[in-house]
Tab-separated table of C-alpha atoms (C1' of nucleotides) in Angstrom:
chain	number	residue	atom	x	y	z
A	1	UNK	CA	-62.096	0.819	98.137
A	2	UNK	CA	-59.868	2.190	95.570
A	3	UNK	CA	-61.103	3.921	92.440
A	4	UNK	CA	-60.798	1.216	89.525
A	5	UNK	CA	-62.499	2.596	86.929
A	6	UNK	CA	-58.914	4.202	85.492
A	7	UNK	CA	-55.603	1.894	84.976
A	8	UNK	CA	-53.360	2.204	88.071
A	9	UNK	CA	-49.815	2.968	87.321
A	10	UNK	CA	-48.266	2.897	90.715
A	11	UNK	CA	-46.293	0.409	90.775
A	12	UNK	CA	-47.209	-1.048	93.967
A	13	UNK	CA	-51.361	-1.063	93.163
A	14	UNK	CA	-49.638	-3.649	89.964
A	15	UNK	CA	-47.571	-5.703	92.027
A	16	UNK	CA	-50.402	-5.733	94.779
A	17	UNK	CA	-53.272	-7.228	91.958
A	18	UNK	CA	-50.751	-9.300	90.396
A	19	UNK	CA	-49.882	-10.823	93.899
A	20	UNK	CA	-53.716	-11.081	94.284
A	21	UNK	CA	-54.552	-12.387	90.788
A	22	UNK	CA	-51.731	-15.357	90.936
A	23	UNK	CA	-52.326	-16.495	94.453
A	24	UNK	CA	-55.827	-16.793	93.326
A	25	UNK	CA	-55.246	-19.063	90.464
A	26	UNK	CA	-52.886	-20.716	92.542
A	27	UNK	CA	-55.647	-21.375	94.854
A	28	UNK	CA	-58.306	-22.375	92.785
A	29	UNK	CA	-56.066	-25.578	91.187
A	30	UNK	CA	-55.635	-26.990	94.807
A	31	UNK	CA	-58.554	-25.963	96.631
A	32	UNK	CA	-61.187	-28.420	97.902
A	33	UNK	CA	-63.623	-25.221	96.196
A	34	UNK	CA	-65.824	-23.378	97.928
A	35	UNK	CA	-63.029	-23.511	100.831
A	36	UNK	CA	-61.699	-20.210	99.361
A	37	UNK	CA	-61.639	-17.403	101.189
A	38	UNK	CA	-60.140	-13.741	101.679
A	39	UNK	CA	-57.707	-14.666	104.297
A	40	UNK	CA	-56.160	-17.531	102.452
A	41	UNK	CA	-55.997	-15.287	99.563
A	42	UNK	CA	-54.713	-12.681	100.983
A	43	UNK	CA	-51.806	-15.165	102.956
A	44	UNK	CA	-51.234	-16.800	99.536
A	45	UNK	CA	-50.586	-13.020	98.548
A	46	UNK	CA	-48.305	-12.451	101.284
A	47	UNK	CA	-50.321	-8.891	101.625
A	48	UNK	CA	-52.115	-8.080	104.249
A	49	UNK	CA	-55.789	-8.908	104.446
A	50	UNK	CA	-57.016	-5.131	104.929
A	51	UNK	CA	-55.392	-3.895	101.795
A	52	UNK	CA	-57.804	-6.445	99.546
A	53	UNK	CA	-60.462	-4.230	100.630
A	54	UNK	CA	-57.974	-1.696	98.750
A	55	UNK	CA	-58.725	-3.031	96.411
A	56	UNK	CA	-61.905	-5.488	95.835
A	57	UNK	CA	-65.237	-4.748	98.205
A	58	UNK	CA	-65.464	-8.986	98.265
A	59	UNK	CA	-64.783	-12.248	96.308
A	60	UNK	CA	-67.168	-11.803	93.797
A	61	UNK	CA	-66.387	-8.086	92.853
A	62	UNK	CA	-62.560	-9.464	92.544
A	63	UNK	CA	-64.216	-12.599	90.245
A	64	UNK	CA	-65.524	-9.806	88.099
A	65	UNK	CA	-62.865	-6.872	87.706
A	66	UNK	CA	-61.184	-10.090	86.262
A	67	UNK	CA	-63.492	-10.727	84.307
A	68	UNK	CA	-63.390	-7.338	82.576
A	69	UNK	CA	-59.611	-7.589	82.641
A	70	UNK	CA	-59.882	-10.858	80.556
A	71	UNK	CA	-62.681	-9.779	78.580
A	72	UNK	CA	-60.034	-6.536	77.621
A	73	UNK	CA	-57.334	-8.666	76.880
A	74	UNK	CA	-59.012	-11.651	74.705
A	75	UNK	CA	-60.627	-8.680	72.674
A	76	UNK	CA	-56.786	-7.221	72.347
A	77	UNK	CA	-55.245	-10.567	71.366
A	78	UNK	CA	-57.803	-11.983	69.001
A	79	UNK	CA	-58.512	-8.472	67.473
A	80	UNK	CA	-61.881	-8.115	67.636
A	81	UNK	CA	-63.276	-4.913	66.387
A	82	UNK	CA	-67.160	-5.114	66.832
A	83	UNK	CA	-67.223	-2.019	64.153
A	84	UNK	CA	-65.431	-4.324	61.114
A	85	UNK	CA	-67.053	-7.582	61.345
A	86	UNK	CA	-65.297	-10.511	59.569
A	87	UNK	CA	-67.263	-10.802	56.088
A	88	UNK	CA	-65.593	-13.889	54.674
A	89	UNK	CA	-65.152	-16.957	56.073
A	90	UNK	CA	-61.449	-16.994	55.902
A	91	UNK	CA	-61.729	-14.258	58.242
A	92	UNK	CA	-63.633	-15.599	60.411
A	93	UNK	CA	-61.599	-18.317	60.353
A	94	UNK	CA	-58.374	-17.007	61.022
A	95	UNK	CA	-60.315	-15.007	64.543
A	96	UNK	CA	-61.740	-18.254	65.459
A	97	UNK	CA	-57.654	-19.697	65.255
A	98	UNK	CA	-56.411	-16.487	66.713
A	99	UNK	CA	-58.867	-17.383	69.315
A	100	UNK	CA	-57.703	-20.484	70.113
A	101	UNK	CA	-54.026	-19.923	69.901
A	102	UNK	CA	-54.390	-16.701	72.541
A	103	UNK	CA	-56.416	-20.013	74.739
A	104	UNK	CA	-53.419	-22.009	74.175
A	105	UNK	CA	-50.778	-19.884	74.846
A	106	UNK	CA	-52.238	-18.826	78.396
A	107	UNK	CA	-53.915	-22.296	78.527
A	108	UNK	CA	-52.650	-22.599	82.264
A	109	UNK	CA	-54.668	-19.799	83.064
A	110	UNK	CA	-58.023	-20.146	81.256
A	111	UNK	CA	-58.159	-23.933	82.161
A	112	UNK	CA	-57.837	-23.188	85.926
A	113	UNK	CA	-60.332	-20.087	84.957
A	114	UNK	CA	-63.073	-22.035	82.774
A	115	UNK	CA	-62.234	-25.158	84.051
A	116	UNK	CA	-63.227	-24.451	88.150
A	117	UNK	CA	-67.050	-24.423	89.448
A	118	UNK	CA	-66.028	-21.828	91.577
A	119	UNK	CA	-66.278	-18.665	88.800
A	120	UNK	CA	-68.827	-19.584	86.527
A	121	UNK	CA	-68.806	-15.911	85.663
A	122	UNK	CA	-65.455	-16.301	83.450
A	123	UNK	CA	-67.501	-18.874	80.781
A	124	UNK	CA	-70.374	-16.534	81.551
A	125	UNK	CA	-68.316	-13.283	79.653
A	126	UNK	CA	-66.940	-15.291	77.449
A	127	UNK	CA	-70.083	-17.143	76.874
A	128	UNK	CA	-71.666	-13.511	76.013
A	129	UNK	CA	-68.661	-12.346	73.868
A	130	UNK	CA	-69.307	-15.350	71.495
A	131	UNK	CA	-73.311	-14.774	71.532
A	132	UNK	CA	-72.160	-11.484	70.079
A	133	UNK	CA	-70.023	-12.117	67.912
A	134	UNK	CA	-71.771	-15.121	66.293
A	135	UNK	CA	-75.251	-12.478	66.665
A	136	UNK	CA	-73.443	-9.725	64.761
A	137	UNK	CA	-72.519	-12.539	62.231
A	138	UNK	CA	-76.121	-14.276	61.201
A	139	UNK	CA	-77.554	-10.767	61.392
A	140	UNK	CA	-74.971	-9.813	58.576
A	141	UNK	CA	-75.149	-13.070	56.318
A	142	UNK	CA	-79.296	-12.111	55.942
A	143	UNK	CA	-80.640	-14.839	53.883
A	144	UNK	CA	-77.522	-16.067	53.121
A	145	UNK	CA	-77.495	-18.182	56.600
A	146	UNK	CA	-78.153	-21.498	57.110
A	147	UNK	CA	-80.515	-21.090	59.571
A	148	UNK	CA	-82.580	-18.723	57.273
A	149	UNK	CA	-82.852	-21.741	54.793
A	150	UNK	CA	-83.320	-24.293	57.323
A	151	UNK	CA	-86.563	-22.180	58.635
A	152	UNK	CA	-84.782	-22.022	62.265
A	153	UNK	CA	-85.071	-19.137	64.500
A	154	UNK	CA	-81.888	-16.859	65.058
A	155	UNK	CA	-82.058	-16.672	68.189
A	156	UNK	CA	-81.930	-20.735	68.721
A	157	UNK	CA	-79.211	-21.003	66.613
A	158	UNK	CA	-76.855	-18.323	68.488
A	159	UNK	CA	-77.513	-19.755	71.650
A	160	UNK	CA	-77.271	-23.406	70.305
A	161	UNK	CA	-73.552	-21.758	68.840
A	162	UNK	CA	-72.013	-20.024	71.285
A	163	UNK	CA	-72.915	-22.592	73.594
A	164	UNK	CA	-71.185	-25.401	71.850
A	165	UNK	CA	-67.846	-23.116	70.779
A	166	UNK	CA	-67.572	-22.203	74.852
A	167	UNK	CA	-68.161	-26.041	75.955
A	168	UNK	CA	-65.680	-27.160	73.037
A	169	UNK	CA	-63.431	-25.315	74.245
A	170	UNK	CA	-63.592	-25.472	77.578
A	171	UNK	CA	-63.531	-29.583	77.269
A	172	UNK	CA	-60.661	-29.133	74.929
A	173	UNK	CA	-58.936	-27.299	78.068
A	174	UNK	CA	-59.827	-29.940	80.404
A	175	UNK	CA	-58.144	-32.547	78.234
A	176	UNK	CA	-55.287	-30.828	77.800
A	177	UNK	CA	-55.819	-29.904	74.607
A	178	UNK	CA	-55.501	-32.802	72.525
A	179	UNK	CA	-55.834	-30.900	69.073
A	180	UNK	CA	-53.581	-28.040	67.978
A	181	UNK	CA	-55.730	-25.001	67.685
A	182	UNK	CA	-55.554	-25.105	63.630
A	183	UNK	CA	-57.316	-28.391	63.882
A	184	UNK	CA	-59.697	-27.567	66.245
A	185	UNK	CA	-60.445	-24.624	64.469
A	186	UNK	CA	-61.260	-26.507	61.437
A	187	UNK	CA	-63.698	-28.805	62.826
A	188	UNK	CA	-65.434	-26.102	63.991
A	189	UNK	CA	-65.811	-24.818	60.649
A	190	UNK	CA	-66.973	-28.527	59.664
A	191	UNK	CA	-69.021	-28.525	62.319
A	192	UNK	CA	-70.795	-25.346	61.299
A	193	UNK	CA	-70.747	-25.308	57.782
A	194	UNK	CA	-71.418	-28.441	56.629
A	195	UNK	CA	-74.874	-28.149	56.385
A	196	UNK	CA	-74.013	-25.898	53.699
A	197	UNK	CA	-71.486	-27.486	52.247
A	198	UNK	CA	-72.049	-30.947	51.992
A	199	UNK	CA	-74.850	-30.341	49.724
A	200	UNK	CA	-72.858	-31.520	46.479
A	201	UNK	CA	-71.431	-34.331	47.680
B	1	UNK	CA	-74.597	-36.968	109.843
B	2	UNK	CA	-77.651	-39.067	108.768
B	3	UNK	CA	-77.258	-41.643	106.613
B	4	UNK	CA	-78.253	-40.910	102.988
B	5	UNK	CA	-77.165	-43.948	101.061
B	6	UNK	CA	-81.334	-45.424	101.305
B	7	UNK	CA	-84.660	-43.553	100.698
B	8	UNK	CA	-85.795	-42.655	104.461
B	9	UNK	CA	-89.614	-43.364	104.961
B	10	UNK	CA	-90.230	-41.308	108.277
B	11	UNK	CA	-92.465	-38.171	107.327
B	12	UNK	CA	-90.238	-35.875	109.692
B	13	UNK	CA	-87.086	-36.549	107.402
B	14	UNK	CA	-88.981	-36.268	104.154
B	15	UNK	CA	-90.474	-33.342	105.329
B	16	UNK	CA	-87.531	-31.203	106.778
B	17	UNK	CA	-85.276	-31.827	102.950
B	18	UNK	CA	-88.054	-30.451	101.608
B	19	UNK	CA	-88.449	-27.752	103.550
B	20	UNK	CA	-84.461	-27.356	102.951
B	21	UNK	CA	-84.683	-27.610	99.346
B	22	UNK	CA	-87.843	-25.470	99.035
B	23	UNK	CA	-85.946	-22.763	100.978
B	24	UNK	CA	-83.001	-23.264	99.000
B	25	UNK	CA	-84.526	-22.746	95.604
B	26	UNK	CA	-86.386	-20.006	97.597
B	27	UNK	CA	-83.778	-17.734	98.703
B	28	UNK	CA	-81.721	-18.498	95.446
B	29	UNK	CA	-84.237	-16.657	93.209
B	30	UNK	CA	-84.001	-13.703	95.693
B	31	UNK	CA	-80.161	-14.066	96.782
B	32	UNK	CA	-77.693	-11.515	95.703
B	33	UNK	CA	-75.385	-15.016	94.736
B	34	UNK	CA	-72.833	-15.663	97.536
B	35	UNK	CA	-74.733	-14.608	100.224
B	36	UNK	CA	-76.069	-17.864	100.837
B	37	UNK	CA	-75.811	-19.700	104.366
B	38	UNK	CA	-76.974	-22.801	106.507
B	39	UNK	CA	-78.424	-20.110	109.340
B	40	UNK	CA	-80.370	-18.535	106.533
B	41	UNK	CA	-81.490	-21.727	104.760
B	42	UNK	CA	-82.163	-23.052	108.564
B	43	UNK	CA	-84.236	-19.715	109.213
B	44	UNK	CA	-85.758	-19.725	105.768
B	45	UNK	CA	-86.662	-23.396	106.143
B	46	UNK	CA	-88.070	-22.650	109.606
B	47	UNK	CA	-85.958	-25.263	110.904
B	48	UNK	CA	-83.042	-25.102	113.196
B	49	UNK	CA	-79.683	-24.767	111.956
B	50	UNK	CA	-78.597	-28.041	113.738
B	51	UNK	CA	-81.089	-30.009	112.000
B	52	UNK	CA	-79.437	-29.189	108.815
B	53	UNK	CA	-76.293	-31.006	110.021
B	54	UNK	CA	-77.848	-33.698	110.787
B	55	UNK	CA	-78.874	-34.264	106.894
B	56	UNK	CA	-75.939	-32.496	104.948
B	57	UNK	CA	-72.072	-31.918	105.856
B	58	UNK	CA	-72.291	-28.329	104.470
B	59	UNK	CA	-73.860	-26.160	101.555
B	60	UNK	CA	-71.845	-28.313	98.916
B	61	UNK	CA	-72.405	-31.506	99.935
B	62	UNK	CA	-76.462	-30.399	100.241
B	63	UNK	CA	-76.008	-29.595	96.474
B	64	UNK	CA	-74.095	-32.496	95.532
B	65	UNK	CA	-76.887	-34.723	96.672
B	66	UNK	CA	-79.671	-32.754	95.021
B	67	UNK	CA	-78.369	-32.736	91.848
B	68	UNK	CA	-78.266	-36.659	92.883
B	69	UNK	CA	-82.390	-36.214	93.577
B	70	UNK	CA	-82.692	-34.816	90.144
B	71	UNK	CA	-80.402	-36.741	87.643
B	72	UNK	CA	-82.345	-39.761	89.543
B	73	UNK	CA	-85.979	-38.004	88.658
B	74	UNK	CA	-84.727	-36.414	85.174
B	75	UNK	CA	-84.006	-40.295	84.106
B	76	UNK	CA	-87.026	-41.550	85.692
B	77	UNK	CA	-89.070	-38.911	83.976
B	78	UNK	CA	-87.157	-39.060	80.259
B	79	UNK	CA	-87.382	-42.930	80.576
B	80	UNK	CA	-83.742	-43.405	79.634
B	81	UNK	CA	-82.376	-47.244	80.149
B	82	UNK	CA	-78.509	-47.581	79.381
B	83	UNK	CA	-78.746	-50.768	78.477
B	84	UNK	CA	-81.659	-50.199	75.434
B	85	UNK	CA	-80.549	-47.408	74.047
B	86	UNK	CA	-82.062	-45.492	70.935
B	87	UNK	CA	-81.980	-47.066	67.667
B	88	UNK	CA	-84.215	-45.170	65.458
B	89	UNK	CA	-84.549	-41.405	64.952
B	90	UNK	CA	-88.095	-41.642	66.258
B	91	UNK	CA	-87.039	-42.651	69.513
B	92	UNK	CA	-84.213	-40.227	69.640
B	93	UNK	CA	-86.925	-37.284	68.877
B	94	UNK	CA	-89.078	-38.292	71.402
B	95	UNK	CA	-86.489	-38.687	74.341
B	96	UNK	CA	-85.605	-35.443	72.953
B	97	UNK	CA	-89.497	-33.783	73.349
B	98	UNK	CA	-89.494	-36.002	76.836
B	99	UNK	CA	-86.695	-34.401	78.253
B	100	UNK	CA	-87.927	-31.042	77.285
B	101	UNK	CA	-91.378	-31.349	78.140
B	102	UNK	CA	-90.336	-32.693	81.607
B	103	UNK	CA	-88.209	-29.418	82.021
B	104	UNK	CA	-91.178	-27.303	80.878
B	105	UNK	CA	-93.160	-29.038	83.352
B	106	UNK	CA	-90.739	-27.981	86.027
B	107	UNK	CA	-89.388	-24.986	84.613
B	108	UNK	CA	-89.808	-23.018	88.056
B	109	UNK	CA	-87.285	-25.753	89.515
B	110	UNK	CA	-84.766	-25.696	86.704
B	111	UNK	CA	-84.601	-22.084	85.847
B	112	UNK	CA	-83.616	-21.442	89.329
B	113	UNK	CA	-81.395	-24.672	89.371
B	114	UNK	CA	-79.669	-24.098	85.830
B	115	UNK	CA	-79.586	-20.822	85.551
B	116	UNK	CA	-77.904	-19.865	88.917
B	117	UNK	CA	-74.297	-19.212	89.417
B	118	UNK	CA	-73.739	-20.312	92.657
B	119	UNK	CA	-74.366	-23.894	91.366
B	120	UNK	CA	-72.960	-25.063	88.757
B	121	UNK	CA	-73.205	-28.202	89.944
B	122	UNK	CA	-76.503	-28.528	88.178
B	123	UNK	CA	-75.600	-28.195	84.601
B	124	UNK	CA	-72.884	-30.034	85.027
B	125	UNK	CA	-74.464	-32.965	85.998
B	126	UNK	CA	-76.873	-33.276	83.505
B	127	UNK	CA	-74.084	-31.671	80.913
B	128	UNK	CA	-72.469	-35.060	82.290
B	129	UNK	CA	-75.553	-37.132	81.486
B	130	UNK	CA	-76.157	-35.591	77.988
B	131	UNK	CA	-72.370	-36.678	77.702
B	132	UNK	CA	-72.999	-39.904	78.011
B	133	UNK	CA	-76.479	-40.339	75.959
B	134	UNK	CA	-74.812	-38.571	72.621
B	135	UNK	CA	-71.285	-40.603	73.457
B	136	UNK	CA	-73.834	-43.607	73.199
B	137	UNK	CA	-75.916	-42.874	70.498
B	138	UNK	CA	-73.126	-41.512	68.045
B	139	UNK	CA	-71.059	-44.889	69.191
B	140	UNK	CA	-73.826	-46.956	68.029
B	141	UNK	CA	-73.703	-45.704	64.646
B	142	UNK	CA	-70.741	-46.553	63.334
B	143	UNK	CA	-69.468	-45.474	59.943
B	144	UNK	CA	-73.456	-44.142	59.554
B	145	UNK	CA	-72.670	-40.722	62.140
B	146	UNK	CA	-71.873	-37.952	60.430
B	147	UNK	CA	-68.878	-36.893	62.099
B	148	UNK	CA	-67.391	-40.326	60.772
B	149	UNK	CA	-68.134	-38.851	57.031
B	150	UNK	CA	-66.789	-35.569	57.966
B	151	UNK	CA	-63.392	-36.756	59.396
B	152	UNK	CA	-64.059	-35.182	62.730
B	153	UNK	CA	-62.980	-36.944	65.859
B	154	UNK	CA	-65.871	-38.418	67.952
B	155	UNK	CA	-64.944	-36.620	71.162
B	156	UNK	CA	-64.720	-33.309	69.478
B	157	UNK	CA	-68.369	-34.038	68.060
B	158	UNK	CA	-69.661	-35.063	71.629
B	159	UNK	CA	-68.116	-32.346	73.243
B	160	UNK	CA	-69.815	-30.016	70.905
B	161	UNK	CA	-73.181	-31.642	70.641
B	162	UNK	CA	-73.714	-31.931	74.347
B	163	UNK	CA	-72.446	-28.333	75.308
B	164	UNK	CA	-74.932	-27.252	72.445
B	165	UNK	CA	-77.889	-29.121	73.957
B	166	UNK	CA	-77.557	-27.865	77.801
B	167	UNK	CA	-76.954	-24.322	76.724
B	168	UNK	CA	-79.554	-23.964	74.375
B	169	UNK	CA	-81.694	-25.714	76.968
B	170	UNK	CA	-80.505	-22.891	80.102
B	171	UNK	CA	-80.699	-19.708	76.973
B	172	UNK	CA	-84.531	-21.235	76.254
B	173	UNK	CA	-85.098	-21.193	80.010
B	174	UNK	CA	-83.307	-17.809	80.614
B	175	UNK	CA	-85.809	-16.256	78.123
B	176	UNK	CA	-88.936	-18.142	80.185
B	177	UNK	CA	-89.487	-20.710	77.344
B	178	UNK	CA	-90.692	-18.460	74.084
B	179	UNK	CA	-90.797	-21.875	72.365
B	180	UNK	CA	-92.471	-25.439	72.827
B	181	UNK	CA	-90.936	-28.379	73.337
B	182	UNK	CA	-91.863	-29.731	70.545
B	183	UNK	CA	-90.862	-27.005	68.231
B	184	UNK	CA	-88.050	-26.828	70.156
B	185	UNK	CA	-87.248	-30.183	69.884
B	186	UNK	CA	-87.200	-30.064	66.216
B	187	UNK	CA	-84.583	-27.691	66.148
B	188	UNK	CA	-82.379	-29.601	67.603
B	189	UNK	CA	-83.133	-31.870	64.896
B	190	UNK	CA	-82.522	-29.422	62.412
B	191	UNK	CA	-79.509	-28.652	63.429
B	192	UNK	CA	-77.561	-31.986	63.956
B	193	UNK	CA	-79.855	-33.907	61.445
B	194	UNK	CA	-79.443	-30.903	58.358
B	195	UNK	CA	-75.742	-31.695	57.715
B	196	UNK	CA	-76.584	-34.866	56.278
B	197	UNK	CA	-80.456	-34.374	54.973
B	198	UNK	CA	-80.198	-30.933	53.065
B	199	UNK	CA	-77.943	-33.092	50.655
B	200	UNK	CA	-80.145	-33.291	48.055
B	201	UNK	CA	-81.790	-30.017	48.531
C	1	DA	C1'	-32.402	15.578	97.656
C	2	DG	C1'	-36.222	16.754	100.246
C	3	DA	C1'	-41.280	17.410	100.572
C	4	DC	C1'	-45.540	15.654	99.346
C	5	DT	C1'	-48.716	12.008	98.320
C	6	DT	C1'	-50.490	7.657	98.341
C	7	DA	C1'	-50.181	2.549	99.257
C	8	DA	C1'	-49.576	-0.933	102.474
C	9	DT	C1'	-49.171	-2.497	107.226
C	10	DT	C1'	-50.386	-3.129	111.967
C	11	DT	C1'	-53.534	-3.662	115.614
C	12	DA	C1'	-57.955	-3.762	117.175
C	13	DC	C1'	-62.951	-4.453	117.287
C	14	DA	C1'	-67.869	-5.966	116.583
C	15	DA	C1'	-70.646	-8.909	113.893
C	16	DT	C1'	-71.755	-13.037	111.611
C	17	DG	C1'	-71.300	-17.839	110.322
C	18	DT	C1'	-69.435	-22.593	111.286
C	19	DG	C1'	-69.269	-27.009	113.293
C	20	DT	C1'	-69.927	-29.571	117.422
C	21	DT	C1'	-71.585	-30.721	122.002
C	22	DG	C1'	-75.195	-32.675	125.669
C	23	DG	C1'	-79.628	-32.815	127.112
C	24	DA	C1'	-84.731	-31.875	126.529
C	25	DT	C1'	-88.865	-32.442	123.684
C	26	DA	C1'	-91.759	-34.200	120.186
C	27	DA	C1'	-93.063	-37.400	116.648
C	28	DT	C1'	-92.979	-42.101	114.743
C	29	DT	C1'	-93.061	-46.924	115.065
C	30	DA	C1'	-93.377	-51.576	117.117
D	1	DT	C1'	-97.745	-48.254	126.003
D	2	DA	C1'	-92.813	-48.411	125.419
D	3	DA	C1'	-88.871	-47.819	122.597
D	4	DT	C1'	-86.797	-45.387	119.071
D	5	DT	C1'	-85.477	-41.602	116.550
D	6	DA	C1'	-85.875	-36.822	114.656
D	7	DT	C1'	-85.876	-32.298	115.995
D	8	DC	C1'	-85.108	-28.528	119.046
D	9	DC	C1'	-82.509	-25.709	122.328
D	10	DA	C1'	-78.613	-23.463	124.625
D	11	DA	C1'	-73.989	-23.081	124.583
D	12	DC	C1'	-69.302	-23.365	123.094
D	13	DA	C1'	-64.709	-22.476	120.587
D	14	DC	C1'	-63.307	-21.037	116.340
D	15	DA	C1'	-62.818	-18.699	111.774
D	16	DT	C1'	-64.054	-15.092	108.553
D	17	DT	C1'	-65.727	-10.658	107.561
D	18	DG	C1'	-65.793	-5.749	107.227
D	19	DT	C1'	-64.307	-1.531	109.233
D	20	DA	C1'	-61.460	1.955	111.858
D	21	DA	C1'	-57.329	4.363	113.472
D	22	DA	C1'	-52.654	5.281	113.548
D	23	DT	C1'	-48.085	3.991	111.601
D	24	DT	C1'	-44.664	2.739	108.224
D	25	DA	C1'	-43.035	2.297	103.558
D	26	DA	C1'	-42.852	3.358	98.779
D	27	DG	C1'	-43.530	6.298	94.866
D	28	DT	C1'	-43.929	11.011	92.783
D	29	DC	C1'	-42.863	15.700	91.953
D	30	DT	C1'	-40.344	20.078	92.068
DNA sequence: AGACTTAATTTACAATGTGTTGGATAATTA
DNA sequence: TAATTATCCAACACATTGTAAATTAAGTCT
């Protein structure tokens, strides 16, 4: 197997994992799942089956070098820098909308991606990227959190978060998205800060 | 293929699916994830691989009708009736500590079951079922939910409430249960139940 | 442009898993 | 005991996998 670790620039390594990478989505919106299978991708491809060992040892090592790759390019597009964390909540705001419009814009792609039974590892990276984030953000609000007043452990209410923003989303995707991303950015920060909030009302 | 549609009373049936599942949840702890097969479920089982046709099509339809086997237990166990459902906050709490304590009880089965990759099937069933009881329960309160005082649209609410309670649930069994049920439990009531209680706080 | 380097193709092979037979054996039930 | 039914066994054609060697094609460099 080729050496990964590095970006390719040949030309033909690109067209070769682009060839890969689109007849696999293409395969995963039609497939019966689980019928999925080298050959077939490699056909879909029009490459021949050896060179995916070029490049990918099996299915699953493919599932997650693209899994990194979307990892690298959600962190790009959204413009997270884990060094800076967002301190107000306009920021995080405007990340959480950034978010979502980078979802929308390839929304063909991450629906097929999030949507399918087939890689659960996709929402599993994801799933993680949000437990950070969210982690890096209780840590930083102290006593200031919710949770801290509310007497509930950090750790419950990180998983209970990330969990929720992944499923939202990934629901949202499966419906087509019936909100614009503004919107459903905004009920997310209803959703979440309410219990702070709402205390004057 | 056997028929499956009625609960088969001869010991020899009952006997080999159990031997099948307990094989399957056997090798799945174990498994490097994809490398599962009927000849090593059949071997693993000490069964022969024929016999496993003769009760399941292939490896998806085996966990398609498990996940049957435990929605079916997980109501019997939680005691939820569609038609009476939940009025008071009582009863919702104690469904809630029902439904956990039944997992604890069988934490071996749905750590395996939950946590897995290679089937998703799992969570998605019961993400399906937790769907439908929140869909339900916010439904039946009317102008009283809190999403209806917040403007936010009852799907997004479900969506987010449901995804919240499954993950939460797979994180706390993930981490081998570092909390009770019951305490557990009232977290989830803290964080649904605080947006509307810490009012006055 | 020509030489060098690397990617992709082609063909071939052994190994493993799948799904299905027909007939023998063992367990259950009436 | 007799009839029924589940399981086992051996065997089959077929598909997929992973690897190897030699060949062709494309890209890179001077």
């Amino acid at each position: 197997m080729r050496d990964v670790s590095k970006q390719p620039t040949d030309p033909r390594v690109l067209r070769t994992r682009q060839l890969i990478k689109d007849a696999f989505i293409d395969l995963l919106q039609e497939m019966d799942i689980e019928k999925m299978s080298i050959s077939r991708i490699a056909e879909r491809a029009t490459i021949n089956r050896v060179t995916f060992y070029l490049h990918y040892r099996d299915i699953p090592d493919m599932l997650e070098k693209m899994a990194d790759d979307m990892i690298e390019d959600f962190k790009q597009a959204v413009g997270i820098e884990p060094e800076k964390p967002a301190v107000t909540e306009e920021e995080d705001w405007f990340m959480m909308l950034r978010l979502l419009e980078h979802i929308a814009e390839h929304h063909k792609f991450y629906k097929v991606i999030l949507g399918s039974r087939r890689a659960p590892i996709f929402s599993e990276r994801l799933l993680n990227m949000l437990t950070e984030l969210i982690s890096a953000r209780i840590e930083e609000m102290g006593t200031e959190s919710f949770c801290y007043k509310a007497g509930i452990p950090k750790d419950i209410a990180i998983w209970h978060g990330s969990a929720a923003l992944i499923g939202t989303i990934v629901a949202w995707l499966r419906n087509d998205m019936p909100y614009t991303p503004a919107f459903l950015a905004k009920q997310f920060y209803l959703l979440t800060r309410s219990r702070i909030e709402t205390k004057g009302e």
